[in-house]
Short mmCIF file of C-alpha atoms and ligand atoms in Angstrom, two decimals:
data_model
loop_
_atom_site.label_atom_id
_atom_site.label_comp_id
_atom_site.label_asym_id
_atom_site.label_seq_id
_atom_site.Cartn_x
_atom_site.Cartn_y
_atom_site.Cartn_z
CA MET A 11 -22.19 -18.88 2.69
CA ASN A 12 -24.99 -17.08 5.05
CA SER A 13 -23.57 -17.78 7.89
CA MET A 14 -20.14 -15.76 6.99
CA LEU A 15 -21.48 -12.57 5.74
CA ARG A 16 -23.56 -12.53 8.91
CA SER A 17 -20.04 -13.46 11.14
CA ALA A 18 -18.70 -10.45 8.96
CA ARG A 19 -20.88 -8.02 9.75
CA THR A 20 -21.67 -9.12 12.91
CA LEU A 21 -17.43 -7.90 12.89
CA ALA A 22 -17.42 -4.70 11.04
CA THR A 23 -20.52 -3.66 13.96
CA THR A 24 -18.75 -4.36 17.02
CA ALA A 25 -15.90 -2.52 15.68
CA SER A 26 -17.60 0.07 15.21
CA ARG A 27 -19.48 0.52 18.35
CA SER A 28 -16.46 -0.43 20.29
CA SER A 29 -14.74 2.37 18.59
CA ILE A 30 -17.73 4.89 20.02
CA LEU A 31 -17.46 3.23 23.47
CA ARG A 32 -13.64 3.57 23.16
CA ARG A 33 -14.19 7.61 23.01
CA GLY A 34 -16.71 7.93 25.51
CA TYR A 35 -20.26 7.71 23.96
CA SER A 36 -22.36 5.20 24.71
CA SER A 37 -23.88 3.74 21.39
CA GLU A 38 -27.08 5.60 21.44
CA SER A 39 -24.96 8.99 22.15
CA VAL A 40 -23.57 9.30 18.79
CA PRO A 41 -25.37 12.69 16.61
CA ASP A 42 -25.57 12.60 13.61
CA ARG A 43 -22.58 14.74 12.13
CA LYS A 44 -22.17 15.70 8.23
CA VAL A 45 -18.29 16.29 6.99
CA ALA A 46 -17.91 17.87 3.67
CA ILE A 47 -14.72 17.36 2.57
CA LEU A 48 -13.59 20.34 -0.86
CA GLY A 49 -10.71 19.37 -3.24
CA ALA A 50 -12.15 15.16 -1.93
CA ALA A 51 -10.75 13.52 -5.84
CA GLY A 52 -7.27 14.90 -4.66
CA GLY A 53 -3.76 13.41 -3.66
CA ILE A 54 -4.98 14.51 0.81
CA GLY A 55 -8.48 13.91 -0.18
CA GLN A 56 -8.99 10.40 -1.64
CA PRO A 57 -7.49 8.67 1.56
CA LEU A 58 -8.58 11.65 3.87
CA SER A 59 -12.38 11.17 2.30
CA LEU A 60 -11.95 6.87 3.10
CA LEU A 61 -10.39 7.72 6.15
CA MET A 62 -13.06 9.93 7.42
CA LYS A 63 -15.16 7.36 5.82
CA LEU A 64 -14.33 5.01 8.56
CA ASN A 65 -14.64 7.47 11.73
CA PRO A 66 -18.17 6.21 13.33
CA LEU A 67 -19.06 9.97 14.52
CA VAL A 68 -18.90 10.47 11.31
CA SER A 69 -23.15 10.40 10.14
CA ASN A 70 -23.28 11.79 6.29
CA LEU A 71 -20.12 12.88 3.90
CA ALA A 72 -19.68 14.62 0.86
CA LEU A 73 -17.17 14.43 -1.55
CA TYR A 74 -16.86 17.52 -3.64
CA ASP A 75 -14.32 18.45 -6.54
CA ILE A 76 -14.03 20.29 -9.10
CA ALA A 77 -14.24 16.86 -10.79
CA ASN A 78 -14.01 13.09 -10.27
CA THR A 79 -16.00 12.72 -7.18
CA PRO A 80 -18.96 10.78 -8.16
CA GLY A 81 -16.01 6.92 -8.75
CA VAL A 82 -14.61 8.71 -5.63
CA ALA A 83 -17.79 8.65 -3.64
CA ALA A 84 -19.25 5.00 -5.26
CA ASP A 85 -16.10 3.51 -3.59
CA VAL A 86 -16.40 5.11 -0.47
CA SER A 87 -19.95 4.47 -0.50
CA HIS A 88 -19.02 0.29 -0.65
CA ILE A 89 -17.92 0.67 2.39
CA ASN A 90 -19.76 -1.22 5.61
CA THR A 91 -19.59 1.35 7.67
CA ARG A 92 -22.30 3.94 9.46
CA SER A 93 -22.01 7.24 6.73
CA GLU A 94 -24.19 8.09 4.48
CA VAL A 95 -22.03 9.05 1.49
CA THR A 96 -22.51 11.67 -1.81
CA GLY A 97 -20.36 12.77 -4.60
CA TYR A 98 -20.88 16.30 -5.62
CA PHE A 99 -18.63 18.32 -8.54
CA GLY A 100 -18.41 21.83 -10.27
CA ASP A 101 -20.16 25.15 -8.94
CA ASP A 102 -23.89 23.61 -9.50
CA GLN A 103 -23.17 20.96 -6.57
CA LEU A 104 -20.79 22.99 -4.36
CA GLY A 105 -23.84 24.21 -2.20
CA LYS A 106 -25.59 20.88 -1.74
CA ALA A 107 -22.40 19.55 -0.56
CA LEU A 108 -22.29 21.99 2.38
CA GLU A 109 -25.75 22.44 3.08
CA GLY A 110 -26.03 21.11 7.05
CA ALA A 111 -22.42 20.17 6.88
CA ASP A 112 -20.85 20.97 10.51
CA VAL A 113 -16.99 20.73 9.71
CA VAL A 114 -15.76 21.97 6.25
CA ILE A 115 -12.36 19.93 5.07
CA ILE A 116 -10.12 21.81 2.16
CA PRO A 117 -7.83 20.48 0.65
CA ALA A 118 -8.22 21.61 -2.29
CA GLY A 119 -5.72 23.05 -4.31
CA VAL A 120 -2.39 22.62 -6.27
CA PRO A 121 0.04 21.31 -4.30
CA ARG A 122 4.18 21.85 -4.28
CA LYS A 123 6.81 21.04 -6.23
CA PRO A 124 10.78 20.52 -5.62
CA GLY A 125 12.00 24.03 -5.81
CA MET A 126 8.74 25.83 -4.51
CA THR A 127 8.62 27.58 -1.22
CA ARG A 128 4.25 27.21 0.18
CA ASP A 129 3.88 30.46 -0.92
CA ASP A 130 4.57 30.03 -4.65
CA LEU A 131 1.50 28.13 -4.53
CA PHE A 132 -0.82 31.46 -3.50
CA ASN A 133 -1.02 33.02 -6.19
CA ILE A 134 -3.25 29.59 -7.75
CA ASN A 135 -4.49 28.74 -4.02
CA ALA A 136 -5.89 31.76 -3.05
CA GLY A 137 -8.80 32.42 -5.34
CA ILE A 138 -9.72 28.60 -5.12
CA VAL A 139 -9.84 29.73 -1.09
CA LYS A 140 -11.54 32.43 -1.24
CA GLY A 141 -14.00 30.46 -3.94
CA LEU A 142 -14.69 28.17 -0.92
CA CYS A 143 -15.56 30.29 1.48
CA GLU A 144 -17.83 32.88 0.14
CA ALA A 145 -19.78 29.59 -0.59
CA ILE A 146 -19.14 28.33 2.80
CA ALA A 147 -20.65 31.62 4.67
CA LYS A 148 -23.98 31.13 1.94
CA TYR A 149 -24.25 27.40 2.62
CA CYS A 150 -22.88 26.86 5.93
CA PRO A 151 -21.69 29.31 8.25
CA HIS A 152 -21.95 28.02 11.06
CA ALA A 153 -19.20 24.54 10.65
CA LEU A 154 -16.05 24.50 12.23
CA ILE A 155 -13.80 25.12 8.47
CA ASN A 156 -10.24 22.22 8.71
CA MET A 157 -7.77 24.32 6.21
CA ILE A 158 -4.95 22.22 4.40
CA SER A 159 -4.76 24.73 1.16
CA ASN A 160 -1.52 26.16 1.56
CA PRO A 161 0.19 28.17 2.17
CA VAL A 162 -2.37 27.32 5.75
CA ASN A 163 -0.50 30.96 6.98
CA SER A 164 -2.13 33.44 5.00
CA THR A 165 -5.07 30.71 3.64
CA VAL A 166 -6.24 30.80 7.11
CA PRO A 167 -6.59 34.93 7.74
CA ILE A 168 -7.58 35.59 3.60
CA ALA A 169 -10.99 32.68 5.42
CA ALA A 170 -11.38 35.06 8.11
CA GLU A 171 -11.79 37.74 5.56
CA VAL A 172 -14.10 36.62 3.46
CA PHE A 173 -16.38 35.52 6.23
CA LYS A 174 -16.30 39.24 8.03
CA LYS A 175 -16.84 40.33 4.33
CA ALA A 176 -20.04 37.76 4.66
CA GLY A 177 -21.35 38.76 8.22
CA THR A 178 -20.72 35.12 9.34
CA TYR A 179 -17.19 34.94 11.00
CA ASP A 180 -16.80 33.44 14.08
CA GLU A 181 -13.12 32.93 15.46
CA LYS A 182 -13.84 30.14 17.42
CA ARG A 183 -15.30 28.62 13.82
CA LEU A 184 -12.15 29.00 11.93
CA PHE A 185 -8.78 26.84 11.60
CA GLY A 186 -5.49 26.54 10.21
CA VAL A 187 -4.67 21.94 10.23
CA THR A 188 -1.29 22.13 11.35
CA THR A 189 -1.29 18.24 12.79
CA LEU A 190 0.99 17.35 10.07
CA ASP A 191 3.55 19.33 11.91
CA VAL A 192 2.81 17.51 14.92
CA VAL A 193 3.43 13.78 13.35
CA ARG A 194 6.12 14.25 12.15
CA ALA A 195 7.76 15.43 15.33
CA LYS A 196 6.24 12.60 17.80
CA THR A 197 7.44 10.32 14.34
CA PHE A 198 10.65 11.86 14.65
CA TYR A 199 11.07 12.84 18.60
CA ALA A 200 10.18 9.48 18.79
CA GLY A 201 13.12 7.43 16.88
CA LYS A 202 15.74 10.17 18.41
CA ALA A 203 15.20 9.26 22.17
CA ARG A 204 14.40 5.73 21.06
CA VAL A 205 10.61 5.96 22.59
CA PRO A 206 7.83 3.74 21.23
CA VAL A 207 6.18 7.15 19.29
CA ALA A 208 2.80 5.69 20.30
CA GLY A 209 3.08 7.29 24.26
CA VAL A 210 5.34 10.50 22.77
CA ASN A 211 3.63 14.54 22.97
CA VAL A 212 5.65 17.75 21.16
CA PRO A 213 3.53 20.60 20.06
CA VAL A 214 4.14 22.02 17.20
CA VAL A 215 3.78 26.38 17.53
CA GLY A 216 4.13 30.02 14.86
CA GLY A 217 2.56 28.16 11.37
CA HIS A 218 2.49 26.19 8.38
CA ALA A 219 6.01 27.26 7.22
CA GLY A 220 9.82 26.46 6.76
CA VAL A 221 11.10 28.61 10.34
CA THR A 222 7.35 29.34 10.86
CA ILE A 223 6.95 26.12 12.06
CA LEU A 224 8.26 25.68 16.17
CA PRO A 225 7.64 22.39 17.99
CA LEU A 226 9.17 22.43 21.53
CA PHE A 227 11.05 20.17 22.24
CA SER A 228 11.83 21.34 25.24
CA GLN A 229 7.92 20.11 26.48
CA ALA A 230 7.85 16.85 24.89
CA THR A 231 7.01 14.10 26.88
CA PRO A 232 8.17 10.61 28.00
CA LYS A 233 11.35 13.26 28.53
CA ALA A 234 14.37 11.40 27.07
CA ASN A 235 18.68 12.61 26.74
CA VAL A 236 18.41 14.34 23.98
CA SER A 237 21.56 16.28 22.95
CA GLU A 238 21.47 19.95 22.21
CA GLU A 239 22.76 19.02 18.80
CA GLU A 240 20.51 16.72 18.20
CA ILE A 241 16.76 19.28 18.96
CA VAL A 242 18.05 21.82 16.96
CA ALA A 243 18.87 18.57 14.35
CA LEU A 244 15.54 17.67 15.17
CA THR A 245 13.73 20.60 14.96
CA LYS A 246 15.18 21.50 11.34
CA ARG A 247 13.44 18.05 9.55
CA THR A 248 10.33 19.29 12.29
CA GLN A 249 9.96 22.14 9.67
CA ASP A 250 11.33 20.53 6.68
CA GLY A 251 9.50 17.25 6.61
CA GLY A 252 7.00 19.36 3.72
CA THR A 253 10.02 19.46 1.83
CA GLU A 254 11.49 16.22 2.16
CA VAL A 255 8.32 14.77 0.87
CA VAL A 256 8.14 17.61 -2.21
CA GLU A 257 11.77 16.09 -2.96
CA ALA A 258 10.97 12.13 -2.45
CA LYS A 259 8.28 12.11 -4.59
CA ALA A 260 10.06 14.49 -7.82
CA GLY A 261 7.19 16.24 -9.48
CA LYS A 262 4.25 14.86 -7.83
CA GLY A 263 3.28 16.16 -5.55
CA SER A 264 3.11 16.29 -1.78
CA ALA A 265 2.94 14.64 1.76
CA THR A 266 -0.90 13.71 0.90
CA LEU A 267 -0.74 9.67 2.71
CA SER A 268 0.85 11.35 6.58
CA MET A 269 -1.31 14.27 5.36
CA ALA A 270 -4.44 12.64 5.36
CA TYR A 271 -3.99 11.43 8.54
CA ALA A 272 -2.91 14.86 9.91
CA GLY A 273 -6.60 15.84 9.02
CA ALA A 274 -8.22 12.48 10.13
CA LEU A 275 -7.18 13.51 13.24
CA PHE A 276 -7.94 17.00 13.19
CA ALA A 277 -11.18 16.04 12.60
CA ASP A 278 -12.00 13.99 14.48
CA ALA A 279 -10.61 15.38 17.54
CA CYS A 280 -13.29 19.51 16.06
CA LEU A 281 -16.40 16.25 16.21
CA LYS A 282 -15.81 15.06 19.89
CA GLY A 283 -14.75 18.31 20.56
CA LEU A 284 -18.93 19.04 19.92
CA ASN A 285 -20.19 16.28 20.65
CA GLY A 286 -19.35 17.24 23.86
CA VAL A 287 -16.32 15.43 24.97
CA PRO A 288 -13.43 16.78 27.16
CA ASP A 289 -10.59 17.63 27.33
CA VAL A 290 -9.22 17.77 22.93
CA VAL A 291 -6.45 19.51 23.19
CA GLU A 292 -4.86 20.04 19.96
CA CYS A 293 -2.09 21.83 17.97
CA THR A 294 -3.37 24.19 15.39
CA PHE A 295 -3.07 27.41 13.12
CA VAL A 296 -5.95 29.81 15.04
CA GLN A 297 -6.70 33.46 15.65
CA SER A 298 -4.59 33.95 18.95
CA ASN A 299 -4.07 36.24 21.48
CA VAL A 300 -1.07 33.60 22.61
CA THR A 301 1.30 36.60 20.99
CA ASP A 302 1.46 40.30 18.92
CA LEU A 303 0.68 37.52 15.90
CA PRO A 304 -2.87 37.77 14.46
CA PHE A 305 -2.29 34.22 14.63
CA PHE A 306 -0.78 31.32 15.28
CA ALA A 307 -0.20 28.06 16.24
CA SER A 308 -0.61 26.29 19.05
CA LYS A 309 -2.51 23.91 21.75
CA VAL A 310 -6.00 24.44 21.48
CA ARG A 311 -9.21 22.82 23.69
CA LEU A 312 -11.65 22.21 21.33
CA GLY A 313 -15.52 22.09 22.56
CA LYS A 314 -19.41 22.89 21.02
CA ASN A 315 -18.57 26.07 19.53
CA GLY A 316 -15.09 25.32 18.11
CA VAL A 317 -12.02 26.64 19.94
CA ASP A 318 -12.14 26.31 23.82
CA GLU A 319 -10.21 27.69 24.60
CA VAL A 320 -6.67 28.89 23.26
CA LEU A 321 -3.87 27.79 25.57
CA GLY A 322 -0.35 29.41 25.72
CA LEU A 323 2.97 28.32 24.58
CA GLY A 324 4.68 26.97 28.23
CA PRO A 325 7.99 27.70 29.66
CA LEU A 326 10.65 27.63 26.33
CA SER A 327 14.46 26.75 26.15
CA ASP A 328 16.53 29.55 24.41
CA PHE A 329 16.79 28.17 21.15
CA GLU A 330 12.88 27.73 21.50
CA LYS A 331 12.78 31.37 23.24
CA GLU A 332 15.11 32.88 19.43
CA GLY A 333 13.25 30.54 17.20
CA LEU A 334 9.94 32.62 17.76
CA GLU A 335 11.42 35.92 18.10
CA LYS A 336 12.82 34.32 14.26
CA LEU A 337 9.38 33.13 12.55
CA LYS A 338 7.11 35.97 13.60
CA PRO A 339 8.73 38.59 10.59
CA GLU A 340 7.71 36.13 8.12
CA LEU A 341 4.10 34.54 9.77
CA LEU A 342 3.47 38.53 9.74
CA SER A 343 3.90 39.28 6.44
CA SER A 344 2.72 35.69 5.07
CA ILE A 345 -1.25 36.47 7.14
CA GLU A 346 -0.44 40.24 5.65
CA LYS A 347 -0.80 39.19 2.51
CA GLY A 348 -3.36 37.24 2.85
CA ILE A 349 -5.84 39.62 4.45
CA LYS A 350 -4.67 41.80 1.66
CA PHE A 351 -6.09 39.39 -1.08
CA ALA A 352 -8.89 39.13 0.88
CA ASN A 353 -9.76 42.86 0.58
CA LYS A 354 -8.25 43.77 -3.04
N1 NAD B 26 -1.61 22.23 5.92
C1 NAD B 26 -1.01 20.88 5.07
O1 NAD B 26 0.35 20.35 6.36
C2 NAD B 26 -0.21 21.12 4.31
C3 NAD B 26 -0.31 19.51 4.00
C4 NAD B 26 -0.10 18.54 2.79
C5 NAD B 26 -0.43 19.58 1.67
N2 NAD B 26 -1.19 20.58 1.73
C6 NAD B 26 -1.67 20.71 0.55
O2 NAD B 26 -3.23 21.02 0.57
C7 NAD B 26 -3.13 20.80 -1.20
C8 NAD B 26 -3.77 19.57 -1.76
O3 NAD B 26 -3.18 19.20 -2.10
P1 NAD B 26 -2.71 17.68 -3.18
O4 NAD B 26 -1.38 16.64 -2.79
O5 NAD B 26 -4.37 16.88 -2.71
O6 NAD B 26 -3.28 18.78 -4.09
P2 NAD B 26 -3.69 17.79 -5.14
O7 NAD B 26 -3.97 18.72 -6.41
O8 NAD B 26 -3.24 16.53 -5.61
O9 NAD B 26 -5.51 17.61 -5.55
C9 NAD B 26 -6.27 18.82 -4.99
C10 NAD B 26 -7.56 18.87 -5.10
O10 NAD B 26 -8.10 20.33 -5.36
C11 NAD B 26 -8.87 20.31 -6.30
N3 NAD B 26 -10.10 21.46 -6.90
C12 NAD B 26 -8.76 22.00 -7.61
N4 NAD B 26 -9.98 23.57 -7.42
C13 NAD B 26 -10.94 22.78 -6.88
C14 NAD B 26 -12.57 23.97 -6.45
N5 NAD B 26 -12.23 25.01 -6.53
N6 NAD B 26 -12.80 23.18 -5.53
C15 NAD B 26 -13.06 22.25 -4.58
N7 NAD B 26 -11.20 20.81 -5.01
C16 NAD B 26 -10.06 22.54 -6.44
C17 NAD B 26 -8.32 19.60 -7.81
O11 NAD B 26 -9.34 19.00 -8.75
C18 NAD B 26 -7.74 18.27 -6.69
O12 NAD B 26 -8.47 16.94 -7.08
C19 NAD B 26 -2.31 21.68 -0.87
O13 NAD B 26 -2.31 22.72 -1.60
C20 NAD B 26 -1.09 21.38 -0.91
O14 NAD B 26 -0.17 22.54 -0.39
C21 NAD B 26 -1.50 21.02 2.14
O1 LMR B 27 5.44 20.39 2.28
C1 LMR B 27 3.81 21.27 1.64
O2 LMR B 27 3.82 22.03 0.43
C2 LMR B 27 2.83 20.17 2.14
C3 LMR B 27 2.85 20.32 3.93
O3 LMR B 27 3.00 21.29 3.92
C4 LMR B 27 3.93 19.68 4.26
O4 LMR B 27 4.23 19.60 5.17
O5 LMR B 27 3.47 18.85 3.85
#
């Protein structure tokens, strides 16, 4: 029995070491990193907590929610990976959850039901995000913020305004998580192009709601014989991906598992950037000069201070150019709605 336990322990240690080595580190050089998840007991929060517990770049995992985090934290903490896990709940414990955090991931807030748009979540989620960002400004003003709560097109501008008021705003550290759009675009493209999904890349730009989600299939790799008609259908399916899940869940919420996966990918990219791993590039919704809109999702190089460089759009097809012009009014109005709310 003892020898069985020993081999299991050796396997876990070897797995964790080799995954660190795969990420470009020597096993001695991985710095301590604290990640806080706000909304950790929710549909996204729980599987995201699990995935972040499996990430060897995390040394301290703080799980915060208004309730139920002690159970989630106790459960996840038994997994034999690197990070220490602590559960926090209620306003009184928010400061402790945030103190010293390098990355704060925010999936707190209500999800959609069939028939709703993401903007229909604004009235509840805007207040939740505002309150959480006020606490972030106080307890971990230098953390990288990964905003998942919808409507992302408005919650990111709300966060920016809260940080500006507190005097802590750094545009390099605030990210709207649009990785799920990229994950979907890759999956749908691989299916149509009949290529192995593992090697597929598709940038997705714009925002994170309906037509503001603009996948750039003209830049998808590997190149494949996909007709214009199929590109139109792939674009629509990517834009409606969230709604597809909301309808399939029929009142029981929106994407949680694929979102947890996407959120974990993006947080991992942020941690790698912080740790100085070169050439970490992800699409994300950030303060931007790429278009005339103040916030825009595009490829971003991540570095030791968060955003290292916001990359341009590259060549667009006529269909994508048209999509870009179409998305601007809606995206601008969602951004302005967020800014107005934060300043009222
Ligand atoms: N960015 C994206 O691509 C993407 C994808 C999927 C879902 N979402 C959004 O993520 C959000 C969460 O979705 P879900 O399915 O996990 O919802 P959920 O209702 O299952 O979980 C939300 C959690 O947030 C918690 N919460 C509420 N107020 C809080 C506060 N003030 N502080 C801390 N926690 C608080 C709740 O207690 C709950 O546990 C929704 O707004 C949803 O639209 C975004
Ligand atoms: O669609 C939603 O409401 C959730 C999320 O934004 C998604 O894209 O799945």
